[in-house]
Amino acid sequence: MSTDQISKDQPLSGQLAVITGASRGIGAAIAHKLANLGAVAVLCGRTRSALESTALAIVKSGGKADAVVCDVTDLQSVENAARHVESSFGRLDILVNNAGIGGFGGPLHQLPPDSWEQILNTNLRSVYYTTRVFAPVMIRARSGHIINISSLAGKNALPNGAAYAASKWGLNGLSYSLAEELRGHNIRVAVICPGSTNTELSPHAGKDPAKMLQPEDVAHTVAMLVTQRPQSFVSEVMLRPTQKP
């Protein structure tokens, strides 16, 4: 096989991708996809056994993966993960902020304060933490992609899920602003807003799972973003299923 063919089949060869919330669902699908394209996938999450299981599956399929236990709501834990990445690989090309939790239990005035804190910390503050820690690595290299996984709930009203919607509206605003801050460093920032996706994140009562978005659909979108031509970038993608579920 020629070098040109290898490059075409694995356009991310030699690159390093960090994916948060990577042990299952959308995060695992993204890790598999980027590894298939030649990147080393660093899987971050809170449960070592689940991370290692996903990493092993990637390796068995011919990819390269590493598992790092990291609680994205804890700045010190994120800093420890960054030290591991720098000492082990010396670079970072792609950061996918995927870790998130749902929150669809009822009206906002009935939401317990600790639930509000958990949702906002996981879905929004964690992206500040990972950006604070990992963006300087990309700035030094004058290259990189940051992909934030948001939701159409960050574009539309979501009754009985106001805290979740607030976290995603906030994530969208963070992403647009961050893109302007980092574009001068040749770092491209994008946000993906999927509709209803067939994962364990939240119940989808009355919806046909076969018609919903699948984790692989989101992973495919990430792959498109990180392989686009270098003189442009897609700042936002709204992803919907072909048929309404």
Short mmCIF file of N, CA and C in Angstrom, two decimals, residues 49-190:
data_model
loop_
_atom_site.label_atom_id
_atom_site.label_comp_id
_atom_site.label_asym_id
_atom_site.label_seq_id
_atom_site.Cartn_x
_atom_site.Cartn_y
_atom_site.Cartn_z
N SER A 49 -12.96 0.63 34.53
CA SER A 49 -13.29 -0.63 33.86
C SER A 49 -14.02 -0.38 32.55
N ALA A 50 -14.95 0.57 32.53
CA ALA A 50 -15.69 0.88 31.30
C ALA A 50 -14.77 1.50 30.26
N LEU A 51 -13.89 2.39 30.69
CA LEU A 51 -12.94 3.01 29.76
C LEU A 51 -12.01 1.97 29.14
N GLU A 52 -11.50 1.09 29.98
CA GLU A 52 -10.57 0.08 29.48
C GLU A 52 -11.25 -0.89 28.54
N SER A 53 -12.52 -1.19 28.80
CA SER A 53 -13.26 -2.08 27.91
C SER A 53 -13.42 -1.45 26.52
N THR A 54 -13.76 -0.16 26.49
CA THR A 54 -13.89 0.54 25.21
C THR A 54 -12.55 0.66 24.52
N ALA A 55 -11.50 0.97 25.27
CA ALA A 55 -10.17 1.09 24.68
C ALA A 55 -9.72 -0.24 24.08
N LEU A 56 -10.01 -1.33 24.79
CA LEU A 56 -9.63 -2.66 24.29
C LEU A 56 -10.36 -2.97 22.99
N ALA A 57 -11.63 -2.60 22.91
CA ALA A 57 -12.39 -2.84 21.68
C ALA A 57 -11.79 -2.07 20.51
N ILE A 58 -11.32 -0.85 20.77
CA ILE A 58 -10.68 -0.06 19.72
C ILE A 58 -9.39 -0.72 19.25
N VAL A 59 -8.59 -1.18 20.20
CA VAL A 59 -7.33 -1.84 19.87
C VAL A 59 -7.58 -3.12 19.08
N LYS A 60 -8.58 -3.88 19.49
CA LYS A 60 -8.89 -5.13 18.78
C LYS A 60 -9.34 -4.87 17.35
N SER A 61 -9.91 -3.69 17.11
CA SER A 61 -10.36 -3.36 15.76
C SER A 61 -9.24 -2.72 14.93
N GLY A 62 -8.05 -2.66 15.51
CA GLY A 62 -6.90 -2.15 14.77
C GLY A 62 -6.50 -0.72 15.08
N GLY A 63 -7.19 -0.08 16.03
CA GLY A 63 -6.88 1.30 16.36
C GLY A 63 -5.96 1.42 17.56
N LYS A 64 -5.66 2.66 17.93
CA LYS A 64 -4.80 2.94 19.08
C LYS A 64 -5.61 3.74 20.09
N ALA A 65 -5.52 3.31 21.36
CA ALA A 65 -6.33 3.97 22.39
C ALA A 65 -5.63 3.90 23.74
N ASP A 66 -5.97 4.86 24.58
CA ASP A 66 -5.46 4.91 25.94
C ASP A 66 -6.63 5.33 26.83
N ALA A 67 -6.67 4.82 28.04
CA ALA A 67 -7.76 5.13 28.97
C ALA A 67 -7.21 5.94 30.14
N VAL A 68 -7.87 7.04 30.45
CA VAL A 68 -7.45 7.91 31.54
C VAL A 68 -8.66 8.22 32.42
N VAL A 69 -8.60 7.84 33.67
CA VAL A 69 -9.68 8.16 34.59
C VAL A 69 -9.66 9.65 34.87
N CYS A 70 -10.79 10.31 34.64
CA CYS A 70 -10.85 11.76 34.81
C CYS A 70 -12.28 12.17 35.11
N ASP A 71 -12.45 12.93 36.17
CA ASP A 71 -13.74 13.53 36.51
C ASP A 71 -13.70 14.97 36.01
N VAL A 72 -14.43 15.25 34.93
CA VAL A 72 -14.32 16.56 34.30
C VAL A 72 -14.90 17.68 35.16
N THR A 73 -15.61 17.35 36.24
CA THR A 73 -16.13 18.39 37.13
C THR A 73 -15.12 18.78 38.20
N ASP A 74 -13.95 18.14 38.18
CA ASP A 74 -12.89 18.37 39.17
C ASP A 74 -11.66 18.89 38.43
N LEU A 75 -11.31 20.16 38.65
CA LEU A 75 -10.20 20.77 37.92
C LEU A 75 -8.90 20.01 38.12
N GLN A 76 -8.63 19.57 39.35
CA GLN A 76 -7.39 18.85 39.59
C GLN A 76 -7.35 17.54 38.80
N SER A 77 -8.48 16.87 38.69
CA SER A 77 -8.54 15.63 37.93
C SER A 77 -8.26 15.90 36.45
N VAL A 78 -8.79 17.00 35.92
CA VAL A 78 -8.53 17.36 34.53
C VAL A 78 -7.06 17.72 34.34
N GLU A 79 -6.50 18.42 35.30
CA GLU A 79 -5.07 18.77 35.23
C GLU A 79 -4.21 17.51 35.25
N ASN A 80 -4.57 16.53 36.05
CA ASN A 80 -3.83 15.27 36.09
C ASN A 80 -3.90 14.56 34.74
N ALA A 81 -5.07 14.57 34.12
CA ALA A 81 -5.23 13.96 32.81
C ALA A 81 -4.35 14.66 31.78
N ALA A 82 -4.30 15.98 31.85
CA ALA A 82 -3.47 16.74 30.90
C ALA A 82 -1.99 16.42 31.08
N ARG A 83 -1.56 16.27 32.33
CA ARG A 83 -0.16 15.92 32.56
C ARG A 83 0.16 14.55 31.97
N HIS A 84 -0.77 13.62 32.10
CA HIS A 84 -0.58 12.29 31.51
C HIS A 84 -0.48 12.39 29.99
N VAL A 85 -1.35 13.17 29.38
CA VAL A 85 -1.34 13.31 27.92
C VAL A 85 -0.01 13.92 27.45
N GLU A 86 0.41 14.98 28.12
CA GLU A 86 1.65 15.65 27.69
C GLU A 86 2.87 14.77 27.90
N SER A 87 2.93 14.07 29.04
CA SER A 87 4.10 13.24 29.31
C SER A 87 4.13 11.99 28.43
N SER A 88 2.97 11.46 28.09
CA SER A 88 2.90 10.23 27.31
C SER A 88 2.97 10.47 25.81
N PHE A 89 2.40 11.60 25.35
CA PHE A 89 2.27 11.80 23.90
C PHE A 89 2.89 13.11 23.41
N GLY A 90 3.00 14.10 24.29
CA GLY A 90 3.66 15.34 23.91
C GLY A 90 2.90 16.21 22.94
N ARG A 91 1.62 15.95 22.75
CA ARG A 91 0.85 16.75 21.81
C ARG A 91 -0.64 16.56 22.06
N LEU A 92 -1.43 17.44 21.47
CA LEU A 92 -2.88 17.28 21.47
C LEU A 92 -3.41 17.98 20.22
N ASP A 93 -4.11 17.22 19.38
CA ASP A 93 -4.62 17.76 18.13
C ASP A 93 -6.13 17.97 18.15
N ILE A 94 -6.84 17.13 18.90
CA ILE A 94 -8.31 17.16 18.90
C ILE A 94 -8.80 16.99 20.34
N LEU A 95 -9.68 17.88 20.77
CA LEU A 95 -10.34 17.74 22.06
C LEU A 95 -11.83 17.70 21.80
N VAL A 96 -12.48 16.62 22.20
CA VAL A 96 -13.93 16.49 22.06
C VAL A 96 -14.55 16.51 23.45
N ASN A 97 -15.25 17.58 23.75
CA ASN A 97 -15.95 17.71 25.03
C ASN A 97 -17.34 17.10 24.89
N ASN A 98 -17.43 15.84 25.26
CA ASN A 98 -18.67 15.09 25.10
C ASN A 98 -19.36 14.78 26.44
N ALA A 99 -18.62 14.75 27.54
CA ALA A 99 -19.20 14.36 28.82
C ALA A 99 -20.40 15.23 29.15
N GLY A 100 -21.47 14.59 29.56
CA GLY A 100 -22.67 15.33 29.91
C GLY A 100 -23.69 14.45 30.60
N ILE A 101 -24.62 15.07 31.28
CA ILE A 101 -25.71 14.36 31.92
C ILE A 101 -27.02 15.05 31.57
N GLY A 102 -28.11 14.30 31.68
CA GLY A 102 -29.43 14.85 31.40
C GLY A 102 -30.04 15.43 32.67
N GLY A 103 -31.24 15.93 32.51
CA GLY A 103 -31.97 16.49 33.65
C GLY A 103 -33.36 16.88 33.21
N PHE A 104 -34.28 15.92 33.28
CA PHE A 104 -35.61 16.12 32.69
C PHE A 104 -36.70 15.73 33.69
N GLY A 105 -36.48 16.06 34.95
CA GLY A 105 -37.34 15.54 36.00
C GLY A 105 -38.57 16.36 36.34
N GLY A 106 -38.71 17.55 35.77
CA GLY A 106 -39.87 18.35 36.13
C GLY A 106 -39.56 19.83 36.00
N PRO A 107 -40.48 20.68 36.44
CA PRO A 107 -40.30 22.13 36.29
C PRO A 107 -39.14 22.65 37.14
N LEU A 108 -38.58 23.76 36.68
CA LEU A 108 -37.37 24.30 37.31
C LEU A 108 -37.58 24.62 38.77
N HIS A 109 -38.76 25.11 39.14
CA HIS A 109 -38.95 25.52 40.54
C HIS A 109 -38.99 24.34 41.50
N GLN A 110 -39.08 23.12 40.95
CA GLN A 110 -39.05 21.93 41.79
C GLN A 110 -37.68 21.22 41.75
N LEU A 111 -36.75 21.76 40.99
CA LEU A 111 -35.45 21.12 40.84
C LEU A 111 -34.59 21.36 42.09
N PRO A 112 -34.07 20.32 42.74
CA PRO A 112 -33.22 20.52 43.91
C PRO A 112 -31.93 21.25 43.53
N PRO A 113 -31.43 22.13 44.40
CA PRO A 113 -30.22 22.87 44.09
C PRO A 113 -29.02 21.99 43.74
N ASP A 114 -28.89 20.82 44.40
CA ASP A 114 -27.75 19.97 44.08
C ASP A 114 -27.86 19.39 42.68
N SER A 115 -29.08 19.18 42.18
CA SER A 115 -29.25 18.70 40.81
C SER A 115 -28.86 19.79 39.82
N TRP A 116 -29.24 21.03 40.12
CA TRP A 116 -28.83 22.16 39.27
C TRP A 116 -27.30 22.22 39.19
N GLU A 117 -26.64 22.12 40.33
CA GLU A 117 -25.18 22.20 40.35
C GLU A 117 -24.56 21.06 39.55
N GLN A 118 -25.10 19.86 39.70
CA GLN A 118 -24.54 18.70 38.99
C GLN A 118 -24.67 18.86 37.48
N ILE A 119 -25.84 19.30 37.03
CA ILE A 119 -26.07 19.45 35.60
C ILE A 119 -25.17 20.55 35.01
N LEU A 120 -25.14 21.71 35.64
CA LEU A 120 -24.34 22.82 35.12
C LEU A 120 -22.84 22.52 35.22
N ASN A 121 -22.42 21.87 36.30
CA ASN A 121 -21.00 21.56 36.44
C ASN A 121 -20.54 20.56 35.40
N THR A 122 -21.36 19.54 35.13
CA THR A 122 -20.97 18.50 34.20
C THR A 122 -21.04 18.98 32.75
N ASN A 123 -22.10 19.69 32.42
CA ASN A 123 -22.34 20.04 31.02
C ASN A 123 -21.66 21.33 30.58
N LEU A 124 -21.35 22.22 31.52
CA LEU A 124 -20.82 23.52 31.13
C LEU A 124 -19.48 23.85 31.79
N ARG A 125 -19.44 23.80 33.11
CA ARG A 125 -18.20 24.16 33.79
C ARG A 125 -17.06 23.24 33.37
N SER A 126 -17.35 21.97 33.12
CA SER A 126 -16.30 21.03 32.73
C SER A 126 -15.61 21.46 31.44
N VAL A 127 -16.34 22.09 30.53
CA VAL A 127 -15.73 22.53 29.27
C VAL A 127 -14.79 23.71 29.52
N TYR A 128 -15.13 24.54 30.47
CA TYR A 128 -14.18 25.58 30.89
C TYR A 128 -12.91 24.94 31.44
N TYR A 129 -13.06 23.90 32.26
CA TYR A 129 -11.89 23.24 32.83
C TYR A 129 -11.01 22.63 31.75
N THR A 130 -11.61 21.87 30.84
CA THR A 130 -10.79 21.21 29.82
C THR A 130 -10.16 22.23 28.88
N THR A 131 -10.88 23.30 28.59
CA THR A 131 -10.31 24.35 27.74
C THR A 131 -9.14 25.03 28.44
N ARG A 132 -9.33 25.34 29.71
CA ARG A 132 -8.26 25.99 30.48
C ARG A 132 -6.99 25.15 30.49
N VAL A 133 -7.15 23.84 30.57
CA VAL A 133 -6.01 22.95 30.72
C VAL A 133 -5.41 22.53 29.37
N PHE A 134 -6.25 22.25 28.39
CA PHE A 134 -5.75 21.69 27.13
C PHE A 134 -5.50 22.72 26.03
N ALA A 135 -6.22 23.84 26.03
CA ALA A 135 -6.03 24.82 24.97
C ALA A 135 -4.59 25.33 24.88
N PRO A 136 -3.89 25.57 26.01
CA PRO A 136 -2.51 26.04 25.89
C PRO A 136 -1.59 25.09 25.11
N VAL A 137 -1.88 23.79 25.17
CA VAL A 137 -1.08 22.82 24.40
C VAL A 137 -1.27 23.08 22.90
N MET A 138 -2.50 23.34 22.49
CA MET A 138 -2.79 23.63 21.09
C MET A 138 -2.23 24.99 20.68
N ILE A 139 -2.32 25.96 21.59
CA ILE A 139 -1.80 27.30 21.29
C ILE A 139 -0.31 27.24 21.01
N ARG A 140 0.42 26.48 21.81
CA ARG A 140 1.87 26.34 21.59
C ARG A 140 2.17 25.71 20.23
N ALA A 141 1.32 24.78 19.83
CA ALA A 141 1.51 24.10 18.55
C ALA A 141 0.91 24.88 17.38
N ARG A 142 0.12 25.90 17.69
CA ARG A 142 -0.59 26.69 16.68
C ARG A 142 -1.42 25.79 15.76
N SER A 143 -2.13 24.87 16.38
CA SER A 143 -2.95 23.94 15.60
C SER A 143 -3.89 23.19 16.54
N GLY A 144 -5.07 22.83 16.05
CA GLY A 144 -5.94 21.99 16.85
C GLY A 144 -7.42 22.19 16.56
N HIS A 145 -8.21 21.24 17.06
CA HIS A 145 -9.66 21.29 16.96
C HIS A 145 -10.24 21.09 18.36
N ILE A 146 -11.23 21.90 18.70
CA ILE A 146 -12.03 21.67 19.90
C ILE A 146 -13.48 21.51 19.43
N ILE A 147 -14.06 20.35 19.73
CA ILE A 147 -15.43 20.04 19.34
C ILE A 147 -16.26 19.87 20.60
N ASN A 148 -17.29 20.68 20.76
CA ASN A 148 -18.16 20.60 21.92
C ASN A 148 -19.50 19.98 21.52
N ILE A 149 -19.89 18.94 22.24
CA ILE A 149 -21.16 18.26 21.94
C ILE A 149 -22.26 18.90 22.76
N SER A 150 -23.12 19.64 22.09
CA SER A 150 -24.23 20.33 22.73
C SER A 150 -25.52 19.57 22.45
N SER A 151 -26.57 20.28 22.11
CA SER A 151 -27.88 19.66 21.89
C SER A 151 -28.80 20.67 21.23
N LEU A 152 -29.81 20.18 20.52
CA LEU A 152 -30.84 21.09 20.02
C LEU A 152 -31.61 21.73 21.17
N ALA A 153 -31.49 21.15 22.37
CA ALA A 153 -32.06 21.80 23.56
C ALA A 153 -31.35 23.11 23.87
N GLY A 154 -30.19 23.33 23.27
CA GLY A 154 -29.49 24.59 23.40
C GLY A 154 -29.91 25.61 22.36
N LYS A 155 -30.92 25.24 21.56
CA LYS A 155 -31.46 26.15 20.54
C LYS A 155 -32.96 26.38 20.71
N ASN A 156 -33.61 25.48 21.45
CA ASN A 156 -35.06 25.51 21.56
C ASN A 156 -35.49 25.39 23.03
N ALA A 157 -36.72 25.78 23.31
CA ALA A 157 -37.26 25.63 24.66
C ALA A 157 -37.39 24.15 25.01
N LEU A 158 -37.15 23.83 26.28
CA LEU A 158 -37.25 22.45 26.75
C LEU A 158 -38.00 22.43 28.08
N PRO A 159 -39.31 22.40 28.06
CA PRO A 159 -40.06 22.35 29.33
C PRO A 159 -39.67 21.11 30.13
N ASN A 160 -39.59 21.27 31.43
CA ASN A 160 -39.20 20.20 32.37
C ASN A 160 -37.75 19.76 32.19
N GLY A 161 -36.98 20.58 31.49
CA GLY A 161 -35.55 20.32 31.36
C GLY A 161 -34.78 21.62 31.31
N ALA A 162 -35.23 22.62 32.07
CA ALA A 162 -34.67 23.97 31.96
C ALA A 162 -33.19 24.02 32.33
N ALA A 163 -32.78 23.27 33.34
CA ALA A 163 -31.37 23.30 33.73
C ALA A 163 -30.50 22.69 32.63
N TYR A 164 -30.96 21.59 32.05
CA TYR A 164 -30.23 20.98 30.93
C TYR A 164 -30.16 21.96 29.77
N ALA A 165 -31.30 22.58 29.42
CA ALA A 165 -31.30 23.55 28.33
C ALA A 165 -30.36 24.71 28.63
N ALA A 166 -30.37 25.20 29.86
CA ALA A 166 -29.49 26.31 30.23
C ALA A 166 -28.03 25.93 30.05
N SER A 167 -27.69 24.70 30.42
CA SER A 167 -26.30 24.27 30.27
C SER A 167 -25.88 24.22 28.81
N LYS A 168 -26.81 23.82 27.94
CA LYS A 168 -26.48 23.70 26.53
C LYS A 168 -26.52 25.05 25.81
N TRP A 169 -27.46 25.94 26.19
CA TRP A 169 -27.43 27.30 25.66
C TRP A 169 -26.10 27.95 26.07
N GLY A 170 -25.70 27.73 27.31
CA GLY A 170 -24.43 28.29 27.77
C GLY A 170 -23.25 27.72 27.02
N LEU A 171 -23.29 26.41 26.76
CA LEU A 171 -22.21 25.77 26.03
C LEU A 171 -22.10 26.32 24.61
N ASN A 172 -23.25 26.60 23.98
CA ASN A 172 -23.21 27.18 22.64
C ASN A 172 -22.55 28.56 22.67
N GLY A 173 -22.95 29.39 23.61
CA GLY A 173 -22.35 30.72 23.71
C GLY A 173 -20.86 30.66 24.01
N LEU A 174 -20.49 29.74 24.89
CA LEU A 174 -19.07 29.54 25.19
C LEU A 174 -18.31 29.16 23.92
N SER A 175 -18.89 28.25 23.14
CA SER A 175 -18.22 27.74 21.94
C SER A 175 -18.02 28.83 20.89
N TYR A 176 -19.06 29.65 20.66
CA TYR A 176 -18.95 30.72 19.67
C TYR A 176 -17.87 31.72 20.08
N SER A 177 -17.84 32.05 21.36
CA SER A 177 -16.86 33.02 21.85
C SER A 177 -15.46 32.45 21.82
N LEU A 178 -15.33 31.19 22.23
CA LEU A 178 -14.03 30.54 22.23
C LEU A 178 -13.46 30.44 20.81
N ALA A 179 -14.34 30.20 19.85
CA ALA A 179 -13.89 30.12 18.46
C ALA A 179 -13.22 31.42 18.04
N GLU A 180 -13.78 32.55 18.45
CA GLU A 180 -13.19 33.83 18.09
C GLU A 180 -11.88 34.07 18.83
N GLU A 181 -11.80 33.60 20.06
CA GLU A 181 -10.57 33.78 20.83
C GLU A 181 -9.41 32.98 20.27
N LEU A 182 -9.70 31.79 19.72
CA LEU A 182 -8.63 30.86 19.35
C LEU A 182 -8.33 30.80 17.86
N ARG A 183 -9.19 31.38 17.02
CA ARG A 183 -8.96 31.25 15.59
C ARG A 183 -7.64 31.89 15.17
N GLY A 184 -7.20 32.92 15.86
CA GLY A 184 -5.91 33.54 15.56
C GLY A 184 -4.73 32.64 15.86
N HIS A 185 -4.97 31.59 16.66
CA HIS A 185 -3.92 30.61 16.96
C HIS A 185 -4.04 29.38 16.06
N ASN A 186 -4.86 29.48 15.03
CA ASN A 186 -5.09 28.37 14.09
C ASN A 186 -5.77 27.19 14.77
N ILE A 187 -6.59 27.48 15.75
CA ILE A 187 -7.36 26.44 16.45
C ILE A 187 -8.83 26.65 16.08
N ARG A 188 -9.46 25.59 15.62
CA ARG A 188 -10.85 25.68 15.16
C ARG A 188 -11.78 25.08 16.22
N VAL A 189 -12.79 25.84 16.58
CA VAL A 189 -13.75 25.43 17.61
C VAL A 189 -15.12 25.29 16.96
N ALA A 190 -15.77 24.17 17.22
CA ALA A 190 -17.10 23.92 16.66
C ALA A 190 -18.00 23.31 17.72
#
